[in-house]
Amino acid sequence: MRRRDVLKGAAAGFGALAVGPLARVALAADAPAVERVTDRLALVTGAGGNVLVLAADDGQVVVDSGAAASSTALLAALGSLPGGGRVQRLFNTHWHPEQVGANEALGKAGAKIIAHAKTRAHLAAGYYLPAEDRYVNPLPAPALPTEVVYTHGETTAGGERIEYGYLLEAHTDGDLYVYFRGSNVVAVGGAISPERDPVLDWFGGGWLGGRVDALEQLLAMTDEKTRFVPSDGPVVGRAAVEAERDFMRTVFDRMVELVRKGDSPEDCLAAGALDGLSRKLADPLAFIYSVHKGLWAHHNTLSPDIV
C-alpha cells in the first residue's frame, strides 16, 4: 500500500474521533502522524517539526512547514485532511530550517506565506548556524513570506478568528505566535519547549530575557483552557507554560548576578545556576552557555555597572 493511501485511510476517521485528550492516528512507520487537537485543528508530527493545520473544506491554514527532507510526506499528510492540501495561508513561527522546509512547494501552489519581517530577512539573505559551522543558503522567491508582520495582525478562515503577533526574541529574533481564538489553541514555535532542552538562539537574536517576557505575554493573552503547540514536543496546557516561565525567571535572576561578577558559563553552572530547580536538562552546560552569551549581548540593559 502506498503511503498516501495509508494517510487517506487514517484521515477518513478523523472526523469521528472524540474531542478531548489528543487522539493519535497511526500511520506508516516512515510517514508523519496526524493528531486531532480539536474538531477543526490537526497536528502533523514527524515532519521535522510540529505542523498545525486548520483543516477546512474550502482550504487550509498551516503553521510551519516542517523540514525540507520531509516535505513530500508533509504534503501527502496535508492532502489527507479536509481541504485536500489546498493551503490558503502558511505561517512561519520563525526561520529555522525545521519550520520552512515545504515553503517553496506551498508557495508555488498559491499559499500566502506570513511571517515576522526578521524571519523573511533571514530566509531571503541566508544565515549562519554556529552550532553546525555552516551557512544556510537563501530560499528561492516562492518560499519567501509574502506578508510580513512587525507587531501583530488578524485574519479569519472558515469562520475561525486567527490572531498572530511578535514574541520579541524568545527563541530567535523573528518569533511569531498564531492564536486560533475560537478553538483556544495557540502555536508558539520555539517559545516553549516542554520536552527538549530549551534553545535560546543567541546568534540569531534569542535570549533569556526575551524568553521570560514572551512566556509572560502568552500567559497574559490566554486562559486556563488554552492549549499551546510548540515546535517540538506535545501539545500542552497552561501549567506547562507557567512551569517553564518560573524556571526561566529563576535562571534569569541567578544568571544576571553571576554574569555581573564576570563568571564564565562553567563558573555559573558550578555556582548553582540550575540547582534545586524542578526541571532537569540533558545538557546543562550548553543551555547555560546560550544564556550567558545572550546576557552579555544585552549587558547594557541589565545594569549600568555590569562590566
Short mmCIF file of C-alpha atoms in Angstrom, two decimals:
data_model
loop_
_atom_site.label_atom_id
_atom_site.label_comp_id
_atom_site.label_asym_id
_atom_site.label_seq_id
_atom_site.Cartn_x
_atom_site.Cartn_y
_atom_site.Cartn_z
CA MET A 1 0.00 0.00 0.00
CA ARG A 2 1.31 3.46 -0.87
CA ARG A 3 1.99 5.91 1.98
CA ARG A 4 -0.56 8.33 0.55
CA ASP A 5 -3.21 5.59 0.72
CA VAL A 6 -2.31 4.95 4.35
CA LEU A 7 -2.68 8.67 5.12
CA LYS A 8 -6.04 8.85 3.38
CA GLY A 9 -7.30 5.80 5.18
CA ALA A 10 -6.25 7.21 8.53
CA ALA A 11 -7.81 10.57 7.83
CA ALA A 12 -11.12 9.01 6.83
CA GLY A 13 -11.82 8.50 10.51
CA PHE A 14 -10.55 11.92 11.54
CA GLY A 15 -13.98 13.48 11.84
CA ALA A 16 -15.26 10.64 14.02
CA LEU A 17 -12.62 10.96 16.73
CA ALA A 18 -13.85 12.24 20.06
CA VAL A 19 -12.82 15.73 21.14
CA GLY A 20 -10.85 15.67 24.40
CA PRO A 21 -7.46 14.11 25.08
CA LEU A 22 -5.40 14.11 21.93
CA ALA A 23 -6.32 11.20 19.71
CA ARG A 24 -3.47 9.84 17.60
CA VAL A 25 -3.92 8.41 14.13
CA ALA A 26 -1.34 5.67 13.49
CA LEU A 27 0.31 5.89 10.10
CA ALA A 28 3.07 4.08 8.28
CA ALA A 29 6.36 3.97 10.16
CA ASP A 30 8.11 6.32 7.72
CA ALA A 31 5.23 8.79 7.44
CA PRO A 32 4.20 11.73 9.61
CA ALA A 33 1.44 11.11 12.13
CA VAL A 34 -1.76 13.14 12.41
CA GLU A 35 -3.21 14.03 15.80
CA ARG A 36 -6.53 15.66 16.45
CA VAL A 37 -6.29 18.78 18.61
CA THR A 38 -9.89 19.97 18.19
CA ASP A 39 -12.67 19.15 15.76
CA ARG A 40 -11.08 21.65 13.33
CA LEU A 41 -7.37 21.59 14.13
CA ALA A 42 -4.95 18.77 13.36
CA LEU A 43 -1.30 18.40 14.32
CA VAL A 44 1.12 16.73 11.93
CA THR A 45 4.16 15.34 13.72
CA GLY A 46 7.24 13.57 12.43
CA ALA A 47 7.89 16.07 9.63
CA GLY A 48 10.93 17.65 11.27
CA GLY A 49 8.84 19.98 13.42
CA ASN A 50 5.24 20.24 14.52
CA VAL A 51 2.84 21.44 11.82
CA LEU A 52 -0.56 22.74 12.95
CA VAL A 53 -3.37 22.66 10.40
CA LEU A 54 -6.77 24.32 10.36
CA ALA A 55 -8.48 21.76 8.15
CA ALA A 56 -11.50 23.06 6.26
CA ASP A 57 -13.21 22.01 3.06
CA ASP A 58 -12.58 25.41 1.44
CA GLY A 59 -8.84 25.35 2.17
CA GLN A 60 -6.32 25.02 4.96
CA VAL A 61 -4.34 27.33 7.22
CA VAL A 62 -0.99 25.82 8.17
CA VAL A 63 1.51 26.85 10.85
CA ASP A 64 5.09 25.91 9.90
CA SER A 65 6.05 23.54 7.09
CA GLY A 66 8.49 21.08 8.63
CA ALA A 67 11.95 20.14 7.38
CA ALA A 68 12.86 20.01 3.70
CA ALA A 69 13.58 16.28 3.83
CA SER A 70 10.00 15.65 5.00
CA SER A 71 8.26 18.00 2.57
CA THR A 72 6.85 15.28 0.29
CA ALA A 73 5.48 13.33 3.23
CA LEU A 74 4.04 16.50 4.76
CA LEU A 75 2.25 17.40 1.53
CA ALA A 76 0.74 13.91 1.49
CA ALA A 77 -0.44 14.36 5.08
CA LEU A 78 -2.00 17.73 4.24
CA GLY A 79 -3.69 16.13 1.24
CA SER A 80 -5.31 13.57 3.52
CA LEU A 81 -7.04 16.21 5.66
CA PRO A 82 -10.19 18.23 4.93
CA GLY A 83 -9.27 20.81 2.35
CA GLY A 84 -7.20 18.25 0.43
CA GLY A 85 -3.90 20.10 0.79
CA ARG A 86 -5.23 23.36 -0.67
CA VAL A 87 -3.34 25.69 1.65
CA GLN A 88 -4.66 29.26 1.74
CA ARG A 89 -2.19 30.62 4.27
CA LEU A 90 1.08 29.37 5.73
CA PHE A 91 2.52 30.95 8.88
CA ASN A 92 6.21 30.53 9.76
CA THR A 93 6.76 30.87 13.52
CA HIS A 94 10.47 31.54 12.88
CA TRP A 95 13.20 30.94 10.32
CA HIS A 96 14.95 27.75 11.45
CA PRO A 97 15.13 25.04 8.74
CA GLU A 98 12.67 22.75 10.55
CA GLN A 99 9.93 25.36 10.17
CA VAL A 100 10.24 26.28 6.47
CA GLY A 101 11.02 23.04 4.60
CA ALA A 102 7.87 22.95 2.46
CA ASN A 103 7.59 26.71 1.99
CA GLU A 104 8.63 26.53 -1.65
CA ALA A 105 6.15 23.82 -2.60
CA LEU A 106 3.27 25.51 -0.80
CA GLY A 107 4.22 28.95 -2.12
CA LYS A 108 4.29 27.66 -5.69
CA ALA A 109 0.85 26.14 -5.12
CA GLY A 110 -0.52 29.56 -4.22
CA ALA A 111 -0.29 29.72 -0.43
CA LYS A 112 0.12 33.14 1.12
CA ILE A 113 3.13 32.92 3.46
CA ILE A 114 3.07 35.07 6.60
CA ALA A 115 6.00 35.64 8.97
CA HIS A 116 7.74 38.29 11.03
CA ALA A 117 9.81 40.74 8.99
CA LYS A 118 13.05 39.44 10.51
CA THR A 119 12.15 35.89 9.55
CA ARG A 120 11.75 36.99 5.95
CA ALA A 121 15.07 38.84 6.10
CA HIS A 122 16.92 35.72 7.28
CA LEU A 123 15.27 33.49 4.70
CA ALA A 124 15.94 35.96 1.89
CA ALA A 125 19.60 36.58 2.75
CA GLY A 126 20.69 33.27 4.24
CA TYR A 127 22.26 32.90 7.67
CA TYR A 128 24.98 31.17 9.66
CA LEU A 129 24.41 28.28 12.06
CA PRO A 130 27.27 28.41 14.58
CA ALA A 131 26.40 25.06 16.18
CA GLU A 132 26.91 23.38 12.80
CA ASP A 133 29.56 25.79 11.49
CA ARG A 134 27.76 26.24 8.19
CA TYR A 135 25.75 28.76 6.22
CA VAL A 136 22.16 28.21 5.15
CA ASN A 137 21.54 29.48 1.64
CA PRO A 138 18.74 31.94 0.86
CA LEU A 139 15.42 30.37 -0.05
CA PRO A 140 14.07 30.84 -3.58
CA ALA A 141 11.45 33.53 -4.14
CA PRO A 142 8.38 31.23 -3.97
CA ALA A 143 9.45 30.08 -0.49
CA LEU A 144 9.70 33.57 1.00
CA PRO A 145 6.96 35.18 3.11
CA THR A 146 4.66 37.35 1.02
CA GLU A 147 3.26 39.20 4.04
CA VAL A 148 5.42 40.39 6.93
CA VAL A 149 4.38 41.19 10.48
CA TYR A 150 6.06 43.72 12.75
CA THR A 151 3.78 43.66 15.79
CA HIS A 152 0.50 41.83 15.27
CA GLY A 153 -2.23 41.01 12.80
CA GLU A 154 -5.58 39.29 12.49
CA THR A 155 -7.49 37.32 9.87
CA THR A 156 -10.30 34.78 9.57
CA ALA A 157 -10.57 31.45 7.80
CA GLY A 158 -13.59 29.17 7.71
CA GLY A 159 -15.20 31.21 10.48
CA GLU A 160 -12.14 30.89 12.73
CA ARG A 161 -10.63 34.10 14.08
CA ILE A 162 -6.83 33.94 13.85
CA GLU A 163 -4.62 36.39 15.73
CA TYR A 164 -0.87 36.48 15.27
CA GLY A 165 1.93 38.57 16.69
CA TYR A 166 5.56 39.06 17.60
CA LEU A 167 7.23 37.29 20.52
CA LEU A 168 10.28 39.51 20.96
CA GLU A 169 13.50 37.46 20.98
CA ALA A 170 12.03 34.41 22.73
CA HIS A 171 13.88 31.85 20.60
CA THR A 172 15.19 33.86 17.62
CA ASP A 173 14.75 37.48 16.58
CA GLY A 174 11.73 36.62 14.41
CA ASP A 175 9.34 34.61 16.59
CA LEU A 176 5.61 34.62 15.89
CA TYR A 177 2.62 33.19 17.74
CA VAL A 178 -0.53 32.15 15.86
CA TYR A 179 -3.66 32.06 18.03
CA PHE A 180 -6.75 30.24 16.77
CA ARG A 181 -9.04 32.18 19.07
CA GLY A 182 -12.26 30.24 18.57
CA SER A 183 -10.51 26.92 19.16
CA ASN A 184 -8.42 28.42 22.00
CA VAL A 185 -5.23 26.88 20.60
CA VAL A 186 -2.05 28.88 20.07
CA ALA A 187 1.00 27.81 18.08
CA VAL A 188 4.08 29.29 19.73
CA GLY A 189 7.02 27.90 17.76
CA GLY A 190 10.22 27.68 19.77
CA ALA A 191 8.99 29.99 22.54
CA ILE A 192 8.24 26.98 24.74
CA SER A 193 9.96 23.61 24.91
CA PRO A 194 8.06 21.08 27.01
CA GLU A 195 10.37 18.11 26.41
CA ARG A 196 13.68 19.06 24.80
CA ASP A 197 16.18 21.40 26.41
CA PRO A 198 15.05 24.96 25.64
CA VAL A 199 17.01 26.54 22.79
CA LEU A 200 17.99 30.20 23.02
CA ASP A 201 19.47 31.01 19.63
CA TRP A 202 21.77 33.78 20.89
CA PHE A 203 23.47 34.13 17.50
CA GLY A 204 20.05 34.51 15.88
CA GLY A 205 18.77 37.10 18.37
CA GLY A 206 17.09 34.97 21.03
CA TRP A 207 17.95 35.40 24.71
CA LEU A 208 16.67 34.54 28.17
CA GLY A 209 15.13 37.95 28.86
CA GLY A 210 13.11 37.69 25.67
CA ARG A 211 12.04 34.16 26.60
CA VAL A 212 10.74 35.25 30.02
CA ASP A 213 8.87 38.21 28.51
CA ALA A 214 7.36 36.02 25.78
CA LEU A 215 6.12 33.44 28.28
CA GLU A 216 4.51 36.22 30.33
CA GLN A 217 2.92 37.58 27.15
CA LEU A 218 1.49 34.20 26.21
CA LEU A 219 0.06 33.64 29.67
CA ALA A 220 -1.50 37.11 29.76
CA MET A 221 -3.29 36.68 26.43
CA THR A 222 -4.68 33.18 27.10
CA ASP A 223 -6.74 31.43 29.78
CA GLU A 224 -6.89 28.24 31.83
CA LYS A 225 -8.26 26.18 28.93
CA THR A 226 -5.80 27.27 26.23
CA ARG A 227 -3.62 24.63 24.61
CA PHE A 228 -0.14 25.52 23.38
CA VAL A 229 1.56 23.95 20.36
CA PRO A 230 5.39 24.14 20.39
CA SER A 231 7.77 23.49 17.51
CA ASP A 232 8.78 20.23 19.16
CA GLY A 233 7.05 18.02 21.68
CA PRO A 234 3.45 17.52 22.74
CA VAL A 235 0.60 19.99 22.90
CA VAL A 236 0.50 21.29 26.48
CA GLY A 237 -1.77 23.22 28.81
CA ARG A 238 -1.24 26.35 30.86
CA ALA A 239 0.53 24.59 33.72
CA ALA A 240 3.45 23.61 31.48
CA VAL A 241 3.88 27.19 30.27
CA GLU A 242 3.73 28.51 33.82
CA ALA A 243 6.34 25.96 34.89
CA GLU A 244 8.68 26.98 32.07
CA ARG A 245 8.12 30.66 32.89
CA ASP A 246 9.02 30.07 36.55
CA PHE A 247 12.11 28.06 35.57
CA MET A 248 13.31 30.70 33.14
CA ARG A 249 12.67 33.58 35.53
CA THR A 250 14.67 31.89 38.28
CA VAL A 251 17.58 31.17 35.94
CA PHE A 252 17.47 34.77 34.72
CA ASP A 253 17.67 36.20 38.23
CA ARG A 254 20.55 33.92 39.14
CA MET A 255 22.50 34.37 35.93
CA VAL A 256 22.32 38.18 35.91
CA GLU A 257 24.19 38.28 39.22
CA LEU A 258 26.73 35.71 38.11
CA VAL A 259 27.38 37.45 34.78
CA ARG A 260 27.78 40.77 36.60
CA LYS A 261 30.57 39.12 38.61
CA GLY A 262 32.30 38.04 35.40
CA ASP A 263 31.72 34.30 35.83
CA SER A 264 32.17 32.01 32.83
CA PRO A 265 29.41 29.53 31.83
CA GLU A 266 31.30 26.78 33.68
CA ASP A 267 31.59 29.03 36.74
CA CYS A 268 27.86 29.79 36.62
CA LEU A 269 26.97 26.12 36.48
CA ALA A 270 29.34 25.30 39.33
CA ALA A 271 27.89 28.19 41.36
CA GLY A 272 24.46 26.56 41.24
CA ALA A 273 22.64 28.41 38.45
CA LEU A 274 20.41 25.35 37.92
CA ASP A 275 20.48 23.87 41.41
CA GLY A 276 17.21 22.95 43.11
CA LEU A 277 15.04 23.53 40.05
CA SER A 278 12.29 21.10 39.12
CA ARG A 279 13.41 20.79 35.51
CA LYS A 280 16.49 18.75 34.69
CA LEU A 281 18.29 19.33 31.40
CA ALA A 282 20.04 16.82 29.17
CA ASP A 283 22.94 19.24 28.55
CA PRO A 284 23.02 21.85 31.32
CA LEU A 285 26.27 23.47 30.18
CA ALA A 286 25.03 24.00 26.63
CA PHE A 287 21.93 25.75 27.98
CA ILE A 288 23.92 27.90 30.41
CA TYR A 289 26.36 28.79 27.62
CA SER A 290 23.50 30.12 25.47
CA VAL A 291 22.06 32.02 28.43
CA HIS A 292 25.49 33.51 29.16
CA LYS A 293 26.04 34.63 25.55
CA GLY A 294 22.59 36.21 25.37
CA LEU A 295 23.03 38.11 28.63
CA TRP A 296 26.35 39.55 27.50
CA ALA A 297 24.68 40.68 24.28
CA HIS A 298 22.22 42.66 26.43
CA HIS A 299 24.62 43.69 29.19
CA ASN A 300 23.89 47.39 28.84
CA THR A 301 20.22 46.83 29.69
CA LEU A 302 20.85 44.67 32.75
CA SER A 303 22.82 47.06 34.93
CA PRO A 304 24.88 50.21 34.44
CA ASP A 305 27.88 48.65 36.18
CA ILE A 306 27.83 45.15 34.73
CA VAL A 307 31.29 45.50 33.15
#
